[in-house]
XYZ file of C-alpha atoms in Angstrom:
403
model
C 75.894 13.285 -64.575
C 74.913 10.033 -62.817
C 72.704 10.268 -59.760
C 73.601 7.750 -57.012
C 70.769 5.930 -55.220
C 71.371 5.758 -51.495
C 68.524 3.327 -50.762
C 65.811 1.248 -52.399
C 62.581 2.681 -53.684
C 59.094 1.654 -54.804
C 57.631 2.051 -58.277
C 54.461 4.057 -58.556
C 52.930 1.676 -61.167
C 53.059 -2.013 -62.091
C 55.415 -1.389 -65.018
C 59.104 -2.166 -65.586
C 61.620 0.640 -65.077
C 62.578 0.326 -68.776
C 59.395 0.222 -70.838
C 61.374 -1.236 -73.768
C 62.124 -4.404 -71.773
C 58.515 -5.572 -72.165
C 56.604 -5.252 -75.441
C 53.117 -6.505 -76.317
C 54.084 -8.344 -79.515
C 56.875 -8.763 -82.080
C 55.736 -5.701 -84.054
C 56.036 -3.560 -80.914
C 59.461 -5.062 -80.214
C 60.641 -4.227 -83.724
C 59.298 -0.659 -83.325
C 61.761 0.139 -80.497
C 63.763 3.170 -81.753
C 67.283 2.361 -82.906
C 68.621 5.180 -80.718
C 67.327 3.344 -77.632
C 68.904 0.003 -78.573
C 72.243 -1.505 -77.596
C 73.876 -4.850 -78.265
C 72.729 -7.577 -75.818
C 69.607 -5.528 -75.019
C 66.889 -7.846 -73.661
C 63.176 -7.616 -74.453
C 60.330 -9.911 -73.382
C 57.339 -10.235 -75.748
C 54.032 -10.771 -73.951
C 52.279 -12.346 -76.952
C 54.521 -15.426 -77.118
C 56.071 -15.317 -73.639
C 59.594 -15.439 -75.067
C 62.637 -13.323 -74.237
C 64.798 -11.954 -77.049
C 68.305 -10.467 -77.094
C 70.171 -8.337 -79.648
C 73.305 -10.166 -80.790
C 75.765 -9.050 -83.458
C 74.076 -5.680 -84.005
C 70.973 -3.652 -83.180
C 68.799 -4.148 -86.293
C 65.602 -6.218 -86.153
C 67.443 -9.058 -87.872
C 69.726 -9.315 -84.819
C 66.934 -10.310 -82.393
C 67.511 -13.895 -81.219
C 65.578 -15.925 -78.711
C 67.450 -15.731 -75.421
C 65.855 -18.733 -73.757
C 63.149 -21.208 -74.679
C 60.259 -21.490 -72.246
C 59.461 -24.894 -70.695
C 61.700 -26.792 -73.119
C 61.038 -30.168 -71.467
C 57.534 -29.464 -70.179
C 56.451 -31.979 -67.571
C 58.394 -35.011 -68.840
C 59.405 -37.197 -65.943
C 60.958 -40.586 -65.354
C 64.004 -42.048 -67.066
C 64.936 -41.291 -70.639
C 64.359 -44.920 -71.624
C 60.730 -44.609 -70.494
C 60.102 -41.723 -72.891
C 59.554 -43.736 -76.051
C 58.958 -40.726 -78.255
C 62.179 -39.052 -77.097
C 64.102 -42.310 -77.485
C 62.791 -42.764 -81.038
C 63.868 -39.230 -81.916
C 67.349 -39.836 -80.511
C 67.654 -43.143 -82.393
C 66.762 -41.415 -85.644
C 69.800 -39.148 -85.296
C 72.075 -42.138 -86.000
C 75.165 -41.124 -84.008
C 78.208 -42.769 -85.527
C 80.572 -44.910 -83.468
C 83.756 -45.112 -85.470
C 85.550 -48.438 -85.793
C 88.625 -48.402 -83.588
C 86.748 -47.133 -80.538
C 87.872 -49.167 -77.518
C 90.519 -50.910 -79.616
C 88.011 -51.591 -82.366
C 85.635 -53.685 -80.270
C 81.958 -52.905 -79.853
C 80.224 -54.556 -76.922
C 77.099 -56.515 -77.820
C 76.109 -57.702 -74.344
C 72.728 -56.570 -73.004
C 69.124 -57.646 -72.442
C 68.195 -56.653 -75.987
C 70.910 -58.878 -77.432
C 71.098 -62.032 -75.314
C 68.772 -64.991 -75.729
C 69.499 -67.702 -73.210
C 68.075 -70.868 -71.718
C 66.437 -70.866 -69.305
C 67.210 -67.265 -68.325
C 69.982 -64.646 -68.303
C 73.145 -66.662 -67.852
C 74.680 -66.198 -64.450
C 76.489 -69.041 -62.786
C 75.634 -67.868 -59.275
C 71.912 -68.249 -60.024
C 72.003 -71.938 -60.962
C 74.055 -73.658 -58.273
C 72.718 -77.207 -57.983
C 71.095 -77.343 -61.432
C 71.922 -80.673 -63.033
C 71.138 -79.901 -66.688
C 73.509 -78.111 -69.054
C 72.743 -74.464 -69.647
C 73.492 -72.616 -72.842
C 73.726 -69.009 -73.849
C 72.901 -67.736 -77.326
C 74.044 -64.332 -78.512
C 71.723 -63.214 -81.280
C 69.431 -60.391 -82.295
C 68.025 -58.407 -85.177
C 71.347 -57.312 -86.570
C 71.680 -55.913 -90.075
C 72.346 -58.436 -92.828
C 75.308 -56.350 -93.931
C 77.131 -56.613 -90.617
C 80.507 -58.326 -90.990
C 82.401 -58.576 -87.661
C 85.966 -59.738 -88.179
C 86.764 -60.926 -84.638
C 84.889 -61.942 -81.489
C 86.163 -61.693 -77.911
C 84.476 -63.556 -75.035
C 85.418 -62.932 -71.408
C 84.467 -65.667 -68.921
C 85.051 -65.565 -65.154
C 85.340 -68.944 -63.374
C 85.009 -68.939 -59.578
C 85.379 -72.700 -59.101
C 87.300 -74.839 -61.543
C 86.810 -78.173 -59.785
C 83.267 -78.739 -61.043
C 84.016 -77.563 -64.570
C 84.792 -79.916 -67.440
C 84.455 -78.061 -70.725
C 82.508 -75.412 -72.622
C 81.215 -76.102 -76.127
C 81.792 -73.024 -78.244
C 79.914 -72.340 -81.509
C 79.763 -69.369 -83.847
C 77.075 -69.644 -86.557
C 76.469 -67.732 -89.730
C 74.493 -68.355 -92.890
C 75.911 -71.513 -94.382
C 79.007 -71.806 -92.191
C 80.061 -72.049 -88.567
C 82.988 -72.399 -86.199
C 82.952 -74.818 -83.287
C 85.318 -76.077 -80.635
C 85.670 -77.103 -76.973
C 86.971 -74.605 -74.456
C 88.445 -77.095 -71.983
C 90.200 -77.227 -68.645
C 93.948 -77.959 -68.744
C 93.526 -81.628 -67.755
C 91.318 -82.242 -70.819
C 93.608 -80.436 -73.236
C 92.813 -77.189 -75.017
C 91.459 -78.703 -78.275
C 92.924 -75.796 -80.236
C 91.496 -73.145 -77.904
C 93.298 -71.624 -74.931
C 92.768 -73.726 -71.746
C 90.241 -72.605 -69.146
C 91.748 -71.369 -65.893
C 90.422 -70.190 -62.575
C 89.515 -66.492 -62.732
C 89.251 -64.453 -65.921
C 89.421 -66.233 -69.281
C 89.554 -64.373 -72.582
C 88.972 -66.036 -75.944
C 89.530 -64.153 -79.197
C 88.681 -65.729 -82.541
C 89.277 -64.667 -86.139
C 85.927 -64.655 -87.969
C 87.086 -63.482 -91.381
C 86.569 -66.972 -92.843
C 82.834 -66.890 -92.087
C 80.148 -65.284 -94.221
C 78.054 -63.519 -91.619
C 74.484 -62.550 -92.234
C 72.765 -63.066 -88.892
C 75.454 -63.965 -86.376
C 74.766 -66.384 -83.529
C 77.235 -67.250 -80.803
C 76.439 -70.259 -78.577
C 78.209 -71.213 -75.348
C 77.017 -74.596 -74.101
C 78.588 -75.631 -70.763
C 79.070 -79.243 -69.780
C 78.960 -79.288 -65.981
C 76.742 -80.073 -62.980
C 77.221 -77.179 -60.606
C 77.767 -73.898 -62.455
C 80.178 -71.620 -60.673
C 81.111 -69.211 -63.445
C 79.700 -66.268 -65.366
C 80.153 -64.647 -68.763
C 81.151 -61.054 -68.060
C 81.632 -59.651 -71.542
C 81.138 -60.456 -75.233
C 82.495 -58.058 -77.828
C 82.707 -58.089 -81.585
C 85.321 -56.361 -83.660
C 84.004 -54.389 -86.633
C 85.999 -53.311 -89.637
C 86.613 -49.704 -90.633
C 83.789 -49.768 -93.190
C 81.004 -50.148 -90.598
C 79.221 -47.948 -88.102
C 76.624 -48.394 -85.378
C 73.561 -46.289 -86.130
C 71.038 -44.763 -83.776
C 68.767 -47.704 -84.618
C 71.298 -49.923 -82.778
C 72.081 -51.757 -86.021
C 75.467 -52.084 -87.738
C 75.618 -50.754 -91.285
C 78.272 -50.727 -93.999
C 79.847 -47.281 -94.067
C 79.610 -45.756 -97.524
C 78.911 -42.393 -99.100
C 75.231 -43.298 -99.396
C 74.769 -42.911 -95.624
C 77.042 -39.885 -95.082
C 75.649 -36.344 -95.577
C 77.313 -34.726 -98.584
C 76.708 -31.048 -97.736
C 78.703 -29.011 -100.294
C 81.213 -31.764 -101.046
C 79.656 -34.209 -103.526
C 81.235 -37.650 -103.540
C 82.573 -39.190 -106.745
C 80.220 -41.222 -108.903
C 80.634 -42.294 -112.521
C 77.446 -40.491 -113.513
C 78.612 -37.233 -111.935
C 81.874 -37.491 -113.847
C 79.986 -38.049 -117.099
C 77.720 -35.089 -116.357
C 80.587 -32.700 -115.578
C 80.361 -29.410 -117.476
C 83.497 -28.185 -119.249
C 83.278 -24.691 -117.764
C 85.778 -22.285 -119.333
C 86.501 -24.534 -122.314
C 88.192 -23.136 -125.370
C 89.982 -24.886 -128.216
C 93.770 -24.531 -128.036
C 96.265 -26.832 -129.799
C 99.183 -28.236 -127.849
C 100.905 -31.328 -126.475
C 99.035 -33.153 -123.711
C 101.201 -33.484 -120.572
C 100.791 -35.712 -117.504
C 100.392 -32.554 -115.415
C 97.351 -31.345 -117.377
C 93.850 -31.399 -115.967
C 91.175 -33.275 -117.897
C 89.806 -29.937 -119.154
C 93.223 -28.836 -120.397
C 93.796 -32.146 -122.181
C 90.427 -31.953 -123.958
C 91.157 -28.346 -124.990
C 94.487 -29.369 -126.530
C 93.061 -32.398 -128.313
C 90.220 -30.318 -129.741
C 92.670 -27.622 -130.809
C 94.908 -30.185 -132.530
C 91.939 -31.605 -134.449
C 90.759 -28.150 -135.479
C 94.234 -27.237 -136.691
C 94.124 -30.174 -139.100
C 90.775 -29.129 -140.629
C 90.840 -25.594 -141.982
C 87.486 -23.844 -142.103
C 86.627 -21.135 -144.679
C 84.162 -18.515 -143.378
C 82.954 -15.593 -145.488
C 81.905 -12.173 -144.107
C 80.632 -9.098 -145.977
C 80.721 -6.617 -143.085
C 82.559 -5.897 -139.826
C 82.834 -8.857 -137.452
C 84.250 -10.022 -134.113
C 86.551 -13.032 -134.399
C 85.988 -15.544 -131.559
C 88.536 -18.309 -131.194
C 85.827 -20.534 -129.650
C 83.975 -20.829 -132.966
C 86.885 -20.084 -135.310
C 89.412 -22.960 -135.045
C 93.107 -22.302 -135.441
C 94.155 -22.453 -139.084
C 90.803 -21.219 -140.389
C 90.536 -18.930 -143.399
C 88.377 -15.820 -142.984
C 87.222 -14.451 -146.354
C 85.990 -10.823 -146.477
C 83.894 -10.177 -149.581
C 82.481 -6.699 -148.951
C 82.775 -3.597 -151.088
C 82.955 -1.152 -148.146
C 85.682 -0.874 -145.502
C 85.282 -3.352 -142.626
C 86.731 -3.985 -139.141
C 87.745 -7.350 -137.693
C 88.008 -7.367 -133.863
C 89.974 -10.115 -132.029
C 88.368 -10.862 -128.629
C 90.291 -10.574 -125.339
C 89.902 -14.303 -124.522
C 91.897 -15.436 -127.552
C 94.370 -18.083 -126.289
C 98.086 -18.092 -127.002
C 98.902 -20.181 -130.078
C 95.680 -19.422 -131.927
C 96.004 -18.214 -135.556
C 93.955 -17.683 -138.707
C 94.342 -16.418 -142.274
C 92.423 -13.381 -143.575
C 91.769 -12.921 -147.299
C 90.386 -9.683 -148.833
C 88.297 -10.987 -151.741
C 86.737 -7.655 -152.796
C 87.368 -3.903 -152.640
C 86.430 -3.478 -148.969
C 89.641 -3.056 -146.974
C 89.804 -4.855 -143.559
C 91.187 -3.061 -140.480
C 92.189 -5.153 -137.413
C 91.673 -4.220 -133.744
C 92.395 -6.195 -130.550
C 90.057 -6.082 -127.532
C 92.065 -5.619 -124.338
C 95.405 -6.377 -125.981
C 97.629 -5.054 -128.786
C 98.257 -5.527 -132.517
C 101.905 -5.841 -133.618
C 103.455 -5.587 -137.113
C 107.053 -5.028 -138.125
C 106.017 -2.182 -140.458
C 103.200 -0.847 -138.313
C 100.476 -2.258 -140.617
C 96.924 -2.529 -139.221
C 94.886 -3.566 -142.291
C 94.930 -5.538 -145.513
C 96.785 -3.952 -148.471
C 93.918 -4.292 -150.976
C 91.919 -6.713 -153.048
C 93.462 -10.236 -153.195
C 95.687 -9.449 -150.183
C 96.164 -12.210 -147.589
C 97.462 -11.773 -144.025
C 97.879 -14.017 -140.999
C 96.824 -13.231 -137.407
C 98.765 -15.078 -134.676
C 98.269 -14.792 -130.880
C 101.764 -14.806 -129.425
C 100.660 -14.596 -125.766
C 97.753 -13.656 -123.515
C 98.306 -12.694 -119.890
C 94.769 -12.720 -118.566
C 92.602 -10.908 -121.096
C 95.265 -9.033 -123.085
C 96.046 -10.976 -126.285
C 99.185 -9.946 -128.188
C 98.338 -10.406 -131.875
C 100.991 -10.504 -134.599
C 99.906 -9.334 -138.067
C 101.943 -10.560 -141.036
C 101.500 -10.767 -144.820
C 100.164 -8.233 -147.373
C 99.291 -5.392 -144.984
C 99.021 -1.639 -145.138
């Protein structure tokens, strides 16, 4: 029975209460008797300093590491400062599916903007008398094809504002226009107003390789700021861990056990389970079934004559329907029909010599109206026909000169 402890106590040696909870090495851990083990038992190994736990059973194969020691070591600072960690994270290429945030992906940031003379912020340049421009560019993938762009501009003082020249460049083509205040007219673009302005443009008519968006203000005292620039990507693109947009295709998606369709894979497909069986090709047939029927129909048109002089097994795979099997032995022989014989298969058997031929069916049954199981004698001819086969049990009908 259990013995209650009324108070604390001191150990007489510097050892754990359960000696199995600390082992010198992995071999000593694995030598713990099975009778002393239990699921979720914990054992620390001195050799590697790791703690292990039994999960899913008590065999040695069920030891799993319970906790890694000093996983992050002495890494300090921000994640961005750890270039090796950042590179490892980038290599993972996390996918951002198109449609996230209504399909727009923000491209605003210090690694994307190139501006003159510095990061564009209207509050920084009050009193500057030269036009300032902002260029959105960067090392984007050649394959990136954004379909729309959305620019959000906040104006805090409209009085000093005249217009904003708006350009979108791509290889060989561009879009341009003036984003104007109401008194100047909108020039095809929505008029600029005090507060938040949003401009969305359809870019499907441009052939984008390296995209460049330029906003060139025409004013003397800037009192506005660009707060957001976003590009819409189509469903066939993703943003990789390298911060580059790529076309989404099966070449960049892990296949695991599901191999994607390619013409070469279709050509290399193996016709597993093929056997020749005549029939009419239907629109519900698989490709394998259609090939089997076509092959069976061709074989039925070309009768093959095969001669045997001793007992033999008749395989439908190498004996096309309509073939003639000629037995020319002087001693009694046996012809065995295999259990995989498909329904509809048939052949003719001719006894050309004195050796009588007896028929057996592997896994199925032989049927004859008179109970015959063999050829009647020399010059006798019979026909074997597979009426049905449920699984591996062919039902063979014997007709003709039998005995």
